[in-house]
PDB file of C-alpha atoms in Angstrom:
ATOM      1  CA  MET Q  34       0.000   0.000   0.000  1.00  0.00           C
ATOM      2  CA  ASN Q  35       1.372   3.402  -0.992  1.00  0.00           C
ATOM      3  CA  ILE Q  36      -0.037   6.716   0.142  1.00  0.00           C
ATOM      4  CA  HIS Q  37       0.605   9.416  -2.439  1.00  0.00           C
ATOM      5  CA  ARG Q  38      -0.673  12.614  -0.809  1.00  0.00           C
ATOM      6  CA  ILE Q  39      -3.546  14.154   1.118  1.00  0.00           C
ATOM      7  CA  ASP Q  40      -6.209  14.594  -1.550  1.00  0.00           C
ATOM      8  CA  HIS Q  41      -8.213  17.357   0.121  1.00  0.00           C
ATOM      9  CA  VAL Q  42      -9.513  18.758   3.388  1.00  0.00           C
ATOM     10  CA  GLY Q  43     -13.269  19.113   3.916  1.00  0.00           C
ATOM     11  CA  VAL Q  44     -14.503  22.127   5.875  1.00  0.00           C
ATOM     12  CA  ILE Q  45     -18.170  22.195   6.910  1.00  0.00           C
ATOM     13  CA  VAL Q  46     -19.605  25.728   6.793  1.00  0.00           C
ATOM     14  CA  ASN Q  47     -22.941  27.382   7.342  1.00  0.00           C
ATOM     15  CA  ASP Q  48     -22.480  30.350   4.978  1.00  0.00           C
ATOM     16  CA  LEU Q  49     -20.954  28.838   1.856  1.00  0.00           C
ATOM     17  CA  SER Q  50     -20.811  32.175   0.008  1.00  0.00           C
ATOM     18  CA  ALA Q  51     -18.911  33.967   2.801  1.00  0.00           C
ATOM     19  CA  ALA Q  52     -16.424  31.108   3.214  1.00  0.00           C
ATOM     20  CA  LYS Q  53     -15.899  30.914  -0.554  1.00  0.00           C
ATOM     21  CA  GLU Q  54     -15.315  34.676  -0.744  1.00  0.00           C
ATOM     22  CA  PHE Q  55     -12.809  34.506   2.136  1.00  0.00           C
ATOM     23  CA  PHE Q  56     -10.704  31.833   0.431  1.00  0.00           C
ATOM     24  CA  LEU Q  57     -10.929  33.571  -2.960  1.00  0.00           C
ATOM     25  CA  ASP Q  58      -9.701  36.806  -1.351  1.00  0.00           C
ATOM     26  CA  PHE Q  59      -6.941  34.778   0.296  1.00  0.00           C
ATOM     27  CA  GLY Q  60      -5.753  33.647  -3.143  1.00  0.00           C
ATOM     28  CA  LEU Q  61      -7.299  30.250  -3.817  1.00  0.00           C
ATOM     29  CA  GLU Q  62      -9.152  29.522  -7.049  1.00  0.00           C
ATOM     30  CA  VAL Q  63     -12.470  27.747  -7.614  1.00  0.00           C
ATOM     31  CA  LYS Q  64     -11.754  24.311  -9.059  1.00  0.00           C
ATOM     32  CA  GLY Q  65     -15.353  23.094  -9.046  1.00  0.00           C
ATOM     33  CA  GLU Q  66     -18.846  23.572  -7.572  1.00  0.00           C
ATOM     34  CA  TRP Q  67     -21.511  20.887  -7.168  1.00  0.00           C
ATOM     35  CA  GLU Q  68     -24.473  19.634  -5.157  1.00  0.00           C
ATOM     36  CA  MET Q  69     -25.062  16.092  -3.968  1.00  0.00           C
ATOM     37  CA  GLU Q  70     -27.977  14.269  -2.365  1.00  0.00           C
ATOM     38  CA  GLY Q  71     -29.653  10.923  -2.292  1.00  0.00           C
ATOM     39  CA  GLU Q  72     -29.091   7.485  -0.913  1.00  0.00           C
ATOM     40  CA  LEU Q  73     -25.434   7.161  -1.965  1.00  0.00           C
ATOM     41  CA  MET Q  74     -24.585  10.549  -0.418  1.00  0.00           C
ATOM     42  CA  GLY Q  75     -26.273   9.593   2.852  1.00  0.00           C
ATOM     43  CA  TYR Q  76     -24.553   6.235   2.885  1.00  0.00           C
ATOM     44  CA  ALA Q  77     -21.143   7.794   2.197  1.00  0.00           C
ATOM     45  CA  VAL Q  78     -21.351  10.282   5.085  1.00  0.00           C
ATOM     46  CA  GLY Q  79     -23.427   8.161   7.469  1.00  0.00           C
ATOM     47  CA  LEU Q  80     -26.394  10.560   7.621  1.00  0.00           C
ATOM     48  CA  ASN Q  81     -29.996  10.129   6.495  1.00  0.00           C
ATOM     49  CA  ASP Q  82     -31.404  12.455   3.835  1.00  0.00           C
ATOM     50  CA  ALA Q  83     -28.076  14.237   3.316  1.00  0.00           C
ATOM     51  CA  LYS Q  84     -28.085  17.103   0.845  1.00  0.00           C
ATOM     52  CA  VAL Q  85     -24.990  19.257   0.383  1.00  0.00           C
ATOM     53  CA  ALA Q  86     -23.545  22.012  -1.755  1.00  0.00           C
ATOM     54  CA  CYS Q  87     -19.780  22.033  -2.242  1.00  0.00           C
ATOM     55  CA  VAL Q  88     -17.128  24.398  -3.534  1.00  0.00           C
ATOM     56  CA  GLY Q  89     -13.691  23.005  -4.328  1.00  0.00           C
ATOM     57  CA  LEU Q  90     -10.905  25.568  -3.987  1.00  0.00           C
ATOM     58  CA  GLY Q  91      -7.249  25.093  -4.740  1.00  0.00           C
ATOM     59  CA  THR Q  92      -3.941  26.848  -5.018  1.00  0.00           C
ATOM     60  CA  PRO Q  93      -3.018  28.148  -8.477  1.00  0.00           C
ATOM     61  CA  ASP Q  94      -0.495  25.296  -8.887  1.00  0.00           C
ATOM     62  CA  GLY Q  95      -3.247  22.750  -8.170  1.00  0.00           C
ATOM     63  CA  GLN Q  96      -1.387  20.991  -5.356  1.00  0.00           C
ATOM     64  CA  THR Q  97      -3.657  21.995  -2.456  1.00  0.00           C
ATOM     65  CA  TRP Q  98      -7.426  21.427  -2.414  1.00  0.00           C
ATOM     66  CA  ILE Q  99     -10.089  22.428   0.109  1.00  0.00           C
ATOM     67  CA  GLU Q 100     -13.746  21.428  -0.110  1.00  0.00           C
ATOM     68  CA  LEU Q 101     -16.159  23.840   1.529  1.00  0.00           C
ATOM     69  CA  ILE Q 102     -19.335  21.905   2.300  1.00  0.00           C
ATOM     70  CA  LYS Q 103     -22.743  23.287   3.248  1.00  0.00           C
ATOM     71  CA  PHE Q 104     -25.197  20.702   4.619  1.00  0.00           C
ATOM     72  CA  TYR Q 105     -28.755  21.671   3.705  1.00  0.00           C
ATOM     73  CA  SER Q 106     -29.911  18.547   5.472  1.00  0.00           C
ATOM     74  CA  PRO Q 107     -29.512  17.364   8.060  1.00  0.00           C
ATOM     75  CA  SER Q 108     -28.431  20.600   9.726  1.00  0.00           C
ATOM     76  CA  ASP Q 109     -26.142  20.857  12.747  1.00  0.00           C
ATOM     77  CA  GLU Q 110     -28.277  21.960  15.673  1.00  0.00           C
ATOM     78  CA  LYS Q 111     -25.240  23.224  17.620  1.00  0.00           C
ATOM     79  CA  ASP Q 112     -24.593  26.034  15.114  1.00  0.00           C
ATOM     80  CA  ILE Q 113     -21.169  27.598  14.574  1.00  0.00           C
ATOM     81  CA  GLN Q 114     -18.517  26.869  17.205  1.00  0.00           C
ATOM     82  CA  LYS Q 115     -15.455  29.088  17.714  1.00  0.00           C
ATOM     83  CA  PRO Q 116     -12.849  26.647  19.014  1.00  0.00           C
ATOM     84  CA  PHE Q 117      -9.532  27.689  20.508  1.00  0.00           C
ATOM     85  CA  ALA Q 118      -6.231  26.702  18.922  1.00  0.00           C
ATOM     86  CA  ASN Q 119      -5.863  23.959  21.587  1.00  0.00           C
ATOM     87  CA  THR Q 120      -9.378  22.464  21.207  1.00  0.00           C
ATOM     88  CA  LEU Q 121      -9.106  18.736  20.505  1.00  0.00           C
ATOM     89  CA  GLY Q 122      -9.542  17.587  16.922  1.00  0.00           C
ATOM     90  CA  ILE Q 123      -8.486  19.006  13.567  1.00  0.00           C
ATOM     91  CA  ARG Q 124      -8.030  22.658  14.317  1.00  0.00           C
ATOM     92  CA  HIS Q 125      -6.318  24.645  11.596  1.00  0.00           C
ATOM     93  CA  ILE Q 126      -5.269  24.696   7.964  1.00  0.00           C
ATOM     94  CA  ALA Q 127      -1.666  25.740   7.319  1.00  0.00           C
ATOM     95  CA  PHE Q 128      -0.590  27.585   4.185  1.00  0.00           C
ATOM     96  CA  ALA Q 129       2.950  28.293   3.029  1.00  0.00           C
ATOM     97  CA  VAL Q 130       2.914  31.891   1.786  1.00  0.00           C
ATOM     98  CA  GLU Q 131       5.240  34.450   0.276  1.00  0.00           C
ATOM     99  CA  ASP Q 132       5.436  37.899   1.880  1.00  0.00           C
ATOM    100  CA  ILE Q 133       3.521  37.072   5.047  1.00  0.00           C
ATOM    101  CA  GLU Q 134       3.426  40.748   6.041  1.00  0.00           C
ATOM    102  CA  THR Q 135       1.359  41.611   2.947  1.00  0.00           C
ATOM    103  CA  VAL Q 136      -0.948  38.618   3.451  1.00  0.00           C
ATOM    104  CA  VAL Q 137      -1.579  39.513   7.118  1.00  0.00           C
ATOM    105  CA  ALA Q 138      -2.169  43.192   6.269  1.00  0.00           C
ATOM    106  CA  LYS Q 139      -4.723  42.154   3.630  1.00  0.00           C
ATOM    107  CA  LEU Q 140      -6.529  39.881   6.110  1.00  0.00           C
ATOM    108  CA  LYS Q 141      -6.555  42.611   8.788  1.00  0.00           C
ATOM    109  CA  LYS Q 142      -8.035  45.041   6.271  1.00  0.00           C
ATOM    110  CA  LYS Q 143     -10.820  42.517   5.607  1.00  0.00           C
ATOM    111  CA  GLY Q 144     -11.537  42.384   9.368  1.00  0.00           C
ATOM    112  CA  MET Q 145     -10.109  38.917  10.042  1.00  0.00           C
ATOM    113  CA  GLU Q 146      -9.125  38.156  13.623  1.00  0.00           C
ATOM    114  CA  ILE Q 147      -5.333  37.870  13.934  1.00  0.00           C
ATOM    115  CA  PHE Q 148      -4.229  35.788  16.945  1.00  0.00           C
ATOM    116  CA  SER Q 149      -0.839  37.457  17.250  1.00  0.00           C
ATOM    117  CA  GLU Q 150       1.553  39.563  15.295  1.00  0.00           C
ATOM    118  CA  ILE Q 151       3.937  37.725  13.006  1.00  0.00           C
ATOM    119  CA  GLN Q 152       6.427  35.665  15.038  1.00  0.00           C
ATOM    120  CA  ASN Q 153       9.807  34.217  14.082  1.00  0.00           C
ATOM    121  CA  TYR Q 154      10.093  30.507  14.784  1.00  0.00           C
ATOM    122  CA  GLU Q 155      13.710  29.414  15.305  1.00  0.00           C
ATOM    123  CA  GLU Q 156      14.825  31.802  12.536  1.00  0.00           C
ATOM    124  CA  LYS Q 157      13.358  29.279  10.054  1.00  0.00           C
ATOM    125  CA  TYR Q 158       9.789  30.500   9.626  1.00  0.00           C
ATOM    126  CA  LYS Q 159       7.645  33.555  10.131  1.00  0.00           C
ATOM    127  CA  LEU Q 160       4.294  32.397  11.539  1.00  0.00           C
ATOM    128  CA  CYS Q 161       0.912  33.941  12.194  1.00  0.00           C
ATOM    129  CA  TYR Q 162      -2.520  32.531  13.081  1.00  0.00           C
ATOM    130  CA  CYS Q 163      -5.799  34.114  12.049  1.00  0.00           C
ATOM    131  CA  ARG Q 164      -9.471  33.217  12.212  1.00  0.00           C
ATOM    132  CA  GLY Q 165     -11.653  33.366   9.126  1.00  0.00           C
ATOM    133  CA  PRO Q 166     -15.410  33.075   8.829  1.00  0.00           C
ATOM    134  CA  GLU Q 167     -17.197  30.575  11.060  1.00  0.00           C
ATOM    135  CA  GLY Q 168     -14.135  30.061  13.241  1.00  0.00           C
ATOM    136  CA  ILE Q 169     -11.880  28.569  10.543  1.00  0.00           C
ATOM    137  CA  ILE Q 170      -8.294  28.927  11.789  1.00  0.00           C
ATOM    138  CA  LEU Q 171      -5.484  29.493   9.281  1.00  0.00           C
ATOM    139  CA  GLU Q 172      -1.792  29.184  10.064  1.00  0.00           C
ATOM    140  CA  LEU Q 173       0.344  31.246   7.711  1.00  0.00           C
ATOM    141  CA  ALA Q 174       4.001  30.301   7.346  1.00  0.00           C
ATOM    142  CA  GLU Q 175       6.754  31.967   5.343  1.00  0.00           C
ATOM    143  CA  GLN Q 176      10.081  30.155   5.194  1.00  0.00           C
ATOM    144  CA  ILE Q 177      12.981  32.461   6.031  1.00  0.00           C
ATOM    145  CA  LYS Q 178      15.698  32.143   3.433  1.00  0.00           C
TER     146      LYS Q 178
END
């Protein structure tokens, strides 16, 4: 058995348009949009009467893929949670970026919550965490040359 790569990361959202706009502004590109429902969809995700809308977004080079998924049914009765960076489970999506200062300034201008100013990590990376719509946490990393 050989594992080649992570194919994609699925992010469940309530406001698909806002999440899509956030990632487009960030620099990803729409790679596809679709809706799914029916018995096979329900069987695949383990939910009855599942109906979803999806937007696939990727980096311009095509190597990174995120699926934003809006469940029309069944809905999550807990609504949007804003977890902390140390909340158990999958917690953030990390992106390697160029010119982290410009990226962070752009996100601040858009009103995104920045966890901290840009930090140097062992003189190897510049790092910064921010929170996008619906509590999605992004880690931005620029390798120091």
